[in-house]
Short mmCIF file of C-alpha atoms in Angstrom, two decimals:
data_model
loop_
_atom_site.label_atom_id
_atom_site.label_comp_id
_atom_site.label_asym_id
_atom_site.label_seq_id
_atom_site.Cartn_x
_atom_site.Cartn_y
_atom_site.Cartn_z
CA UNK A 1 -105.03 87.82 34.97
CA UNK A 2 -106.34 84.70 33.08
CA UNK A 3 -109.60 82.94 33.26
CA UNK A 4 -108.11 80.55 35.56
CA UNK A 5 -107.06 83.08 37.90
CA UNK A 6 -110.00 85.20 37.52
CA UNK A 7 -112.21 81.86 38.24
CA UNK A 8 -110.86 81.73 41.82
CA UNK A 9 -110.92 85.58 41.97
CA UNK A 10 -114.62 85.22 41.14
CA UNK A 11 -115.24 82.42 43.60
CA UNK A 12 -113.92 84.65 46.52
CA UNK A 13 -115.88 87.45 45.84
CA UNK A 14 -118.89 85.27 45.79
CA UNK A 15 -118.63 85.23 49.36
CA UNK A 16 -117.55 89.16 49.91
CA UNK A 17 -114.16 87.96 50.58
CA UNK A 18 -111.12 89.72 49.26
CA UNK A 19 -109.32 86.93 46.77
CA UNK A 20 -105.84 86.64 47.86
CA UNK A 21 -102.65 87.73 45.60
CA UNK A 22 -105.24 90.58 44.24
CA UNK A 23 -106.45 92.23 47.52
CA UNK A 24 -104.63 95.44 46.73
CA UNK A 25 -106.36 95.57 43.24
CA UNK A 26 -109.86 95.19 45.06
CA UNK A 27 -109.06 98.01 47.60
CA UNK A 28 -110.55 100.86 46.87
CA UNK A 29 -111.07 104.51 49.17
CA UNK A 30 -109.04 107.60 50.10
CA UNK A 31 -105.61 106.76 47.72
CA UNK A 32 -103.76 108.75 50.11
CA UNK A 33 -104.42 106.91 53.32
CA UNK A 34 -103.58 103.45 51.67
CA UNK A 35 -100.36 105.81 50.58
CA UNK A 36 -99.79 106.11 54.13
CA UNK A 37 -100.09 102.46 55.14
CA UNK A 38 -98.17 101.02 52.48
CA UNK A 39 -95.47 104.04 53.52
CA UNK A 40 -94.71 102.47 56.43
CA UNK A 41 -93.42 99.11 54.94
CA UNK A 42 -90.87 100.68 52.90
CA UNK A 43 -88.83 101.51 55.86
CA UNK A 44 -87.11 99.56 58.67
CA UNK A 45 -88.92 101.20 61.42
CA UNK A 46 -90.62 99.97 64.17
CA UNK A 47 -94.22 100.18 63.16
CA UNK A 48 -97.45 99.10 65.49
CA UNK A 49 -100.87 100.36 64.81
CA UNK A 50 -104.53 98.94 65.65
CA UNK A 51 -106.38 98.78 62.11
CA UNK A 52 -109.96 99.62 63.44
CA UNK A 53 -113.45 98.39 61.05
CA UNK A 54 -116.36 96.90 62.18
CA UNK A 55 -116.84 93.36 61.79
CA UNK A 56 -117.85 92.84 57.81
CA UNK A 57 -116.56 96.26 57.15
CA UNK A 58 -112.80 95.42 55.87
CA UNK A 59 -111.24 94.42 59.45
CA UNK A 60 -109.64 91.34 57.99
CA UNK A 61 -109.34 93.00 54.59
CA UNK A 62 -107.07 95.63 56.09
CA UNK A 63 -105.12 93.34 57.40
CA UNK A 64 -105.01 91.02 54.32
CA UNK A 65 -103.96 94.25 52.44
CA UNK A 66 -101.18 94.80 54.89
CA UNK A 67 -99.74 91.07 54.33
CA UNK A 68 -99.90 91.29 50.60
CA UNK A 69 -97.78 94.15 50.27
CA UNK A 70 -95.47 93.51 53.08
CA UNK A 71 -94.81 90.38 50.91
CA UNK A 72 -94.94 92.37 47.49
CA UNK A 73 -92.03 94.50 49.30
CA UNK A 74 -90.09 91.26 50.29
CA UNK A 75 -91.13 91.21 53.62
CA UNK A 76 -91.53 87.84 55.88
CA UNK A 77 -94.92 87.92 57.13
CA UNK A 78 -97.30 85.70 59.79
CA UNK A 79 -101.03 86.29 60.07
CA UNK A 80 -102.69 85.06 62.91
CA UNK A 81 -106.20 84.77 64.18
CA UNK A 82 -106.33 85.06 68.40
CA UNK A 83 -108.71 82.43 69.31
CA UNK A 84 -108.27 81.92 73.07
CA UNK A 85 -110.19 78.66 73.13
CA UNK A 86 -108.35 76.87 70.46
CA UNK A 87 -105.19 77.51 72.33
CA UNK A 88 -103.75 81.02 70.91
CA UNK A 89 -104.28 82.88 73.32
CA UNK A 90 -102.27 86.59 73.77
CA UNK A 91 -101.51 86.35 77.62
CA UNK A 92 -99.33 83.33 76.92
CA UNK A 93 -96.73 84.07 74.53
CA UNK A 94 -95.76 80.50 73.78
CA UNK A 95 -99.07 79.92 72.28
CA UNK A 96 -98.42 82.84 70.54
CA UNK A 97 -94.90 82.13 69.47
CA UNK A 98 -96.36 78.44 67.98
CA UNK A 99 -98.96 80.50 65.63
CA UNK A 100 -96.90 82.81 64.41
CA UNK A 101 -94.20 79.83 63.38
CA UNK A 102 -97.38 78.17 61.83
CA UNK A 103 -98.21 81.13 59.26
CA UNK A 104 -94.73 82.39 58.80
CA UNK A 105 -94.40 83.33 54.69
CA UNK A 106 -91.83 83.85 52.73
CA UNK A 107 -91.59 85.95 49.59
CA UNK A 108 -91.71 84.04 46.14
CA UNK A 109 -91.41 81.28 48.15
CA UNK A 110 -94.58 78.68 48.51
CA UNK A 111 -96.10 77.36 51.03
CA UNK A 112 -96.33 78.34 54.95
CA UNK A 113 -95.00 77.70 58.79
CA UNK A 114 -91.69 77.38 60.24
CA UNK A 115 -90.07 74.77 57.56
CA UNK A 116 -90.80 77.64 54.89
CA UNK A 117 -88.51 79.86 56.65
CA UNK A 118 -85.76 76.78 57.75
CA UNK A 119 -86.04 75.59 54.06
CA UNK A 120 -85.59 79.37 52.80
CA UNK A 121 -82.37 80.03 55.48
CA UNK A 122 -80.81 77.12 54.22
CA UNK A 123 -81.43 77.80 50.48
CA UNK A 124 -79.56 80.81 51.35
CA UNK A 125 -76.89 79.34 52.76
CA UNK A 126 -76.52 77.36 49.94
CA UNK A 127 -76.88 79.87 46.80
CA UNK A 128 -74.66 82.50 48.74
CA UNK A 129 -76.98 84.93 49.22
CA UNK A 130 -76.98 84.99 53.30
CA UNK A 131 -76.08 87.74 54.68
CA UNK A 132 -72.17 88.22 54.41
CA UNK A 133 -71.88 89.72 58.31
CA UNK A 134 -74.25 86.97 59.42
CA UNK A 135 -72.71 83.51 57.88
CA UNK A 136 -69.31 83.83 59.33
CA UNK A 137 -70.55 84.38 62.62
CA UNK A 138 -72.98 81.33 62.48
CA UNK A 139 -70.73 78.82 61.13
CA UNK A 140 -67.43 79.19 62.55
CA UNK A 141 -65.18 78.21 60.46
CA UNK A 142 -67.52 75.37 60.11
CA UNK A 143 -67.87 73.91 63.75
CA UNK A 144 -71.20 75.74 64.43
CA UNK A 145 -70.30 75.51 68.37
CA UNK A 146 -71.25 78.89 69.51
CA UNK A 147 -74.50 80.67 69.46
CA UNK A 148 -73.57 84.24 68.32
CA UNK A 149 -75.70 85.36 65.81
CA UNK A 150 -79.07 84.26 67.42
CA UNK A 151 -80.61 84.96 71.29
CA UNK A 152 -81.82 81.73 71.89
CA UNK A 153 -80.69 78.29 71.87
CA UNK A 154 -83.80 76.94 70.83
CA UNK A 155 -83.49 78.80 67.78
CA UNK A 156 -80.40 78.49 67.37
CA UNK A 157 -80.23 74.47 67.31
CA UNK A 158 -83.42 73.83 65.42
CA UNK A 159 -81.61 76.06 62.51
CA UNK A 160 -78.32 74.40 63.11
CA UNK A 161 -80.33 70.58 63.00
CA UNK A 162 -81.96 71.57 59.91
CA UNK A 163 -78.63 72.38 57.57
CA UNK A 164 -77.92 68.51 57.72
CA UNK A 165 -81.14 66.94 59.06
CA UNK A 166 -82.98 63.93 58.10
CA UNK A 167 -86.48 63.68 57.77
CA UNK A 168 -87.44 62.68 60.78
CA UNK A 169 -85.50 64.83 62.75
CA UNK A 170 -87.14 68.33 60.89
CA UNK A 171 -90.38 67.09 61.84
CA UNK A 172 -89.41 67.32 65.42
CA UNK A 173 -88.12 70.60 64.96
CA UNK A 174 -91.33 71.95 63.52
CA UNK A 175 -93.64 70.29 65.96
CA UNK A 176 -91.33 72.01 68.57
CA UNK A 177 -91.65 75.37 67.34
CA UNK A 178 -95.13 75.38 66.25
CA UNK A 179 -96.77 73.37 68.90
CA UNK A 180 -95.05 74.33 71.54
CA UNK A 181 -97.80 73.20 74.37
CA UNK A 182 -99.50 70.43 72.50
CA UNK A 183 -96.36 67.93 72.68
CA UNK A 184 -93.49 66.59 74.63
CA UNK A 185 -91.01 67.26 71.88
CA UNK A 186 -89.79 70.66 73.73
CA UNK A 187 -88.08 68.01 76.91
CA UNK A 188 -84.67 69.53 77.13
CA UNK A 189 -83.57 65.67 77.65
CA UNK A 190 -84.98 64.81 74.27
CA UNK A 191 -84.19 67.98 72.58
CA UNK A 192 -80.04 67.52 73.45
CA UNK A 193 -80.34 64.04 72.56
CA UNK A 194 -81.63 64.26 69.15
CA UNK A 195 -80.41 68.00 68.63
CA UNK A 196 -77.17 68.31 70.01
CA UNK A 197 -75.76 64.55 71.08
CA UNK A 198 -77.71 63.13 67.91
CA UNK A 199 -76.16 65.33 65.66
CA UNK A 200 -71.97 64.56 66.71
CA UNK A 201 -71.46 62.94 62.63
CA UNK A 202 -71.94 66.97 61.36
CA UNK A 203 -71.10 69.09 64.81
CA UNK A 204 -69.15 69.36 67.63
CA UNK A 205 -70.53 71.00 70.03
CA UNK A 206 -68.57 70.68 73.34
CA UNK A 207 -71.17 72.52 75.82
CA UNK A 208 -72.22 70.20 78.13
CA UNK A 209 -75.82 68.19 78.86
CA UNK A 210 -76.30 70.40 81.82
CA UNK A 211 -76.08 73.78 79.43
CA UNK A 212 -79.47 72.97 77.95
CA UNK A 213 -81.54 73.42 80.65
CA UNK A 214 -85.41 74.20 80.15
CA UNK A 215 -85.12 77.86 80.70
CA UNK A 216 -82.95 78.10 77.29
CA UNK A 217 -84.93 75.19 75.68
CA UNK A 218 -88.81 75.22 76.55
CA UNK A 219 -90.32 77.81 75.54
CA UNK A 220 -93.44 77.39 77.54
CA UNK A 221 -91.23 78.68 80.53
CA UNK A 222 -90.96 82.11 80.72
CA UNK A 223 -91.61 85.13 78.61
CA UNK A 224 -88.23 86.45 77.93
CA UNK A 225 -87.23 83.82 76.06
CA UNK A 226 -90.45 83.98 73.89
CA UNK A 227 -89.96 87.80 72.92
CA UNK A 228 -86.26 86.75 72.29
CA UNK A 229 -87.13 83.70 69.97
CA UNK A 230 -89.42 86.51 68.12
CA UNK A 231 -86.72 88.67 67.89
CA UNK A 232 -84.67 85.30 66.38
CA UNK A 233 -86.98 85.28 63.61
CA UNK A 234 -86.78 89.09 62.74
CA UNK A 235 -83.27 88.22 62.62
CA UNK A 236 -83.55 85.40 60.51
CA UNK A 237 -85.52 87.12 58.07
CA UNK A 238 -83.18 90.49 57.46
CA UNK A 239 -80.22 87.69 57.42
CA UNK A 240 -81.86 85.70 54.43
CA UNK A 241 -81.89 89.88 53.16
CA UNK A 242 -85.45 89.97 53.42
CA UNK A 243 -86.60 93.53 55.14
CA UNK A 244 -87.77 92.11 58.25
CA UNK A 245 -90.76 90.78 59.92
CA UNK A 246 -94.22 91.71 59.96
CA UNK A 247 -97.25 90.46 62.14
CA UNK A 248 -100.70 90.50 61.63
CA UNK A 249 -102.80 89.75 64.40
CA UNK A 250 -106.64 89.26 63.08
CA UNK A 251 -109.59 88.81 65.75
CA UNK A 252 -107.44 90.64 68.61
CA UNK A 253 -110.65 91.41 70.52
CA UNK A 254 -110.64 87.80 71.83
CA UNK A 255 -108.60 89.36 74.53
CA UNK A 256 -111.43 90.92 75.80
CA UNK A 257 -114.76 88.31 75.08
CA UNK A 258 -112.76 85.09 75.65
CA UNK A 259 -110.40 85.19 77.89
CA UNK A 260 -112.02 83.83 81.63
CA UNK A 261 -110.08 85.68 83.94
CA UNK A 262 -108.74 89.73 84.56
CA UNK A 263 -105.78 88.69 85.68
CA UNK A 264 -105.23 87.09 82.11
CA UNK A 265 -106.98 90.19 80.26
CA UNK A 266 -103.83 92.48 81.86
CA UNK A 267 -101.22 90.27 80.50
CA UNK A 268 -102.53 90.44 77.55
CA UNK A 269 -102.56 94.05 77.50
CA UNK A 270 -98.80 93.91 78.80
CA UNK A 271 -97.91 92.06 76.10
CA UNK A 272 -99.77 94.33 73.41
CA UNK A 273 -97.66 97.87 75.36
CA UNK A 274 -94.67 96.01 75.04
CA UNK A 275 -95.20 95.22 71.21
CA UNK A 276 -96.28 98.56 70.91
CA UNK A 277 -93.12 100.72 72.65
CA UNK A 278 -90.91 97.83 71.26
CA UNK A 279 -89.14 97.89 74.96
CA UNK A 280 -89.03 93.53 73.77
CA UNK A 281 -89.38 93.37 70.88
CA UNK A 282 -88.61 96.31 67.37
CA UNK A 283 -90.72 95.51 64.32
CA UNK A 284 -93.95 96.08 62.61
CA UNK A 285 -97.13 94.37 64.01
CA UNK A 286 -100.42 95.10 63.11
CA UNK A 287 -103.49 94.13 65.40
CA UNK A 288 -107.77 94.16 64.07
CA UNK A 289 -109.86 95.63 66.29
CA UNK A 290 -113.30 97.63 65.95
CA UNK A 291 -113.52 101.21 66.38
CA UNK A 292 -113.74 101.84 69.99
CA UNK A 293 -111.75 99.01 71.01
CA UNK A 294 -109.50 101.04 73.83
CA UNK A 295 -112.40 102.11 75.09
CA UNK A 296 -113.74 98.56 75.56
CA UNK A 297 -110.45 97.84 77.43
CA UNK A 298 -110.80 100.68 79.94
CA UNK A 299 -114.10 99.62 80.54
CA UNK A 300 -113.52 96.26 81.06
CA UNK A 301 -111.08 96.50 83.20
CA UNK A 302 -113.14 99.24 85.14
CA UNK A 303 -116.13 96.85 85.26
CA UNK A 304 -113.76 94.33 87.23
CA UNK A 305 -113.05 96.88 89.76
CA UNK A 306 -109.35 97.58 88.66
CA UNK A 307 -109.64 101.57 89.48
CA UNK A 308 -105.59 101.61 89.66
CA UNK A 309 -104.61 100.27 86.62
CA UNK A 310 -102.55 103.03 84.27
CA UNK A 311 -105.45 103.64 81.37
CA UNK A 312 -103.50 106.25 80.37
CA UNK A 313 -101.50 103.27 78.25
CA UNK A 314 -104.13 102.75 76.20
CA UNK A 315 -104.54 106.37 74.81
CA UNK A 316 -100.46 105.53 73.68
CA UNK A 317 -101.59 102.65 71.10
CA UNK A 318 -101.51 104.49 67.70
CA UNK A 319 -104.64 103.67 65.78
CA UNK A 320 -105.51 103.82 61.98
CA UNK A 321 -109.03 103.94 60.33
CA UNK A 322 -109.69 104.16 56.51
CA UNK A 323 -112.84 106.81 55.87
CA UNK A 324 -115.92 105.35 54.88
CA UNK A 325 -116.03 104.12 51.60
CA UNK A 326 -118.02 106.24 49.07
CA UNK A 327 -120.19 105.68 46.54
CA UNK A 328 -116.94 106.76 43.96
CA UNK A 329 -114.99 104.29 45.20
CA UNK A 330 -117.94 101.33 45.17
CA UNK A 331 -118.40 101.93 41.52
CA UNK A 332 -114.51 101.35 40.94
CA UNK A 333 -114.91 98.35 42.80
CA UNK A 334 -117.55 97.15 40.82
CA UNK A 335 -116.15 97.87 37.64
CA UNK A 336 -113.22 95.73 38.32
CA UNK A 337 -115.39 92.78 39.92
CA UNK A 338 -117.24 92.96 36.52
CA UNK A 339 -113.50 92.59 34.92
CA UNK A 340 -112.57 90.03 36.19
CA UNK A 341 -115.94 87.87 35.79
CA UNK A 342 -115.75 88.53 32.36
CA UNK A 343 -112.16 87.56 31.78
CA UNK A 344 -113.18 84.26 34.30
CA UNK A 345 -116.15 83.19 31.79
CA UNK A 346 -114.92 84.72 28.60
CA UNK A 347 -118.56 87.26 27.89
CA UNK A 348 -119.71 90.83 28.00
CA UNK A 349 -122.48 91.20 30.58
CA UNK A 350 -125.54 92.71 28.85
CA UNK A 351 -126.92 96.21 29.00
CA UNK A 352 -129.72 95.26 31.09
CA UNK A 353 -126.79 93.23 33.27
CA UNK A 354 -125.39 96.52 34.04
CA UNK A 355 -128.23 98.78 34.26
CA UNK A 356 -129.19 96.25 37.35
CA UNK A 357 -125.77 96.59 38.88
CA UNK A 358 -125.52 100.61 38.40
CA UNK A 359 -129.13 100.35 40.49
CA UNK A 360 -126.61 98.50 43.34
CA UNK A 361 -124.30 101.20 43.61
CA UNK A 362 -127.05 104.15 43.60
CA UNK A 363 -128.69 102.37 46.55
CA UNK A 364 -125.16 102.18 48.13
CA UNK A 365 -125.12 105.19 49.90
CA UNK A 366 -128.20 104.49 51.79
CA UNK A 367 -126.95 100.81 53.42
CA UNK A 368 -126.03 101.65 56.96
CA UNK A 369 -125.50 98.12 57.73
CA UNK A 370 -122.08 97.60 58.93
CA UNK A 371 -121.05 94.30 56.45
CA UNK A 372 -122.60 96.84 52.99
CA UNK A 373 -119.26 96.71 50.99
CA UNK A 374 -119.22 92.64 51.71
CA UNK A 375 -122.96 92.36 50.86
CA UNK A 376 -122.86 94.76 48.07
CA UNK A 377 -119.56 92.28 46.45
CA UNK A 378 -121.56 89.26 47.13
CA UNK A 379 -124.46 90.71 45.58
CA UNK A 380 -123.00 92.31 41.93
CA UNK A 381 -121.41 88.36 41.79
CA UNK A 382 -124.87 86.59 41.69
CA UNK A 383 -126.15 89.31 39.74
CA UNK A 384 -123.42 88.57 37.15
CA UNK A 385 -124.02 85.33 37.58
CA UNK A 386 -127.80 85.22 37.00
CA UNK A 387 -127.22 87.29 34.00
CA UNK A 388 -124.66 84.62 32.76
CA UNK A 389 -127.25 81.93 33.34
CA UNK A 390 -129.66 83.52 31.38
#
């Protein structure tokens, strides 16, 4: 890397966090179980695992490390953060549906949400690189009047708007899809107007106004055609001949501190067993939690009094956990944090620099604090810097 890229490296390690587009660089452990997590993205599989760490301990890096080389593989990836009280909440799968649109990325592509992957799908469609069993189905023969390729018409016409849309008409669409129950854009009145009526000049489309009723448009409506607009974008992705789709859901124990009622806790934990024996929905999806977290669930729901629920679903959910890191593999890590603060400021640290950072890792191994490998980056970065300051 250069010492611009190695500057921002530097300044997200000053704050223990691992610097994005290098997080696979700065994780360090047991080779063979990041073997085993990377193994899974290199087949089209249906994968599903809870990632358990403490909070501090590499939760979010895990996950992080997950996105960067689903992406590296050519993946399309979404990482979201479940926060039920700023409306993403995992018992209603619109909300969701809208988060998951909002972090969608794309490969060598830049930038993030929905319009990255519209923008990529019709950049496909344009170089010729679409999928040859998927284009002639979508267009046919040009008249783009049947929805084969995709489940859902909501899908379908927000792609179909956006080959020939103007401006102001792709805004809709992305307010539509990622917003989905913070505005009035989803009306099936409005939608046919500007999506299907609005749109006569490039398509003909000779279903009638009564077709596009809210239980194919509004996706706040029910929860089959949520799971089948997910499985829209899966599609989407392994037409533009990416491998697929891949979710990362960060902060998944929101399910259990913040949402008010049990009868919302359960469908959440419908919604996770479905993910996880893909009975809605096949792909890989990848869900934070703490060690212990089943537990929690069963005793949660026990706590409520709800003695006849099936717990044995819980002991299904597969579950991965990196070992502890080691001393080893905290002195690899801080060789390669010193690395890349040199490159970022163009020294050598001194001897006595070093000697104090050796003195870090030797007192490694007797941190039982759960956050140690975040405190221990934060504090080799101000100890480099200090010594830089000198």
């Amino acid at each position: 890397m250069d010492a611009t890229e190695a500057s921002r490296v530097i300044e997200s390690l000053r704050y223990g966090l691992p610097p994005e587009g290098h997080i696979c660089h700065f994780t360090v452990g047991r080779q063979d179980e990041i073997a085993a997590l990377c193994k899974q993205l290199d087949d089209d599989r249906s994968n599903v695992l809870l990632l358990n760490a403490n909070y501090g301990a590499g939760k979010t890096h895990l996950l992080r490390f997950v996105r960067e080389e689903a992406l590296r593989k050519g993946w399309m990836v979404s990482v979201v953060s479940m926060d039920s009280k700023s409306g993403v909440r995992f018992d209603q799968l619109s909300q969701v549906i809208g988060a998951v649109c909002r972090g969608i990325e794309i490969p060598n592509r830049a930038g993030k949400g929905v319009r990255c992957l519209l923008d990529g799908f019709d950049n496909s469609i344009m170089t010729g690189s679409l999928s040859e069993e998927v284009w002639p189905e979508l267009h046919h023969d040009g008249k783009w009047d049947q929805k084969k390729v995709f489940e859902t018409e909501a899908f379908y016409l927000g792609l179909r708007a956006w080959i020939k849309c103007p401006k102001d008409v792709g805004d809709y669409i992305v307010n539509w899809f990622e917003n989905p129950h913070m505005n009035s854009d989803g009306r099936p009145s409005h939608l046919y107007k500007l999506l299907v009526d609005g749109m006569r000049r490039f398509y003909r489309d000779a279903r009638p106004k009564g077709y596009f009723t809210k239980e194919r448009l509004d996706l706040t409506r029910n929860d089959d055609l949520c799971w089948a607009f997910l499985r829209d974008l899966h599609l989407a992705a392994k037409a533009m001949m990416l491998r697929g789709f891949v979710l990362c859901l960060d902060e998944f124990e929101d399910v259990l501190y913040n949402l008010p009622r049990i009868d919302a806790k359960k469908k959440a934990f419908w919604n996770l067993f479905e993910l996880f024996h893909g009975h809605q929905y096949k792909a890989n999806a990848y869900f934070a939690v703490t060690p212990g977290f089943v537990q929690k669930c069963k005793q949660e729901l026990a706590r409520k009094g709800e003695y006849d629920y099936d717990f044995s679903q819980f002991d299904l959910l597969r579950q991965f956990e990196m070992t502890p890191i080691e001393r080893d593999d905290i002195a690899t890590l801080c060789e390669r944090i010193v690395e890349a603060h040199s490159v970022a400021f163009s020294w050598n640290p001194s001897a006595r620099c070093r000697n104090a950072i050796s003195k870090k890792v030797e007192s490694f191994s007797s941190d039982a604090s759960q956050d140690r490998v975040r405190q221990f980056i934060r504090h080799v970065v101000q100890e480099l810097d200090r010594s830089l300051d000198a």
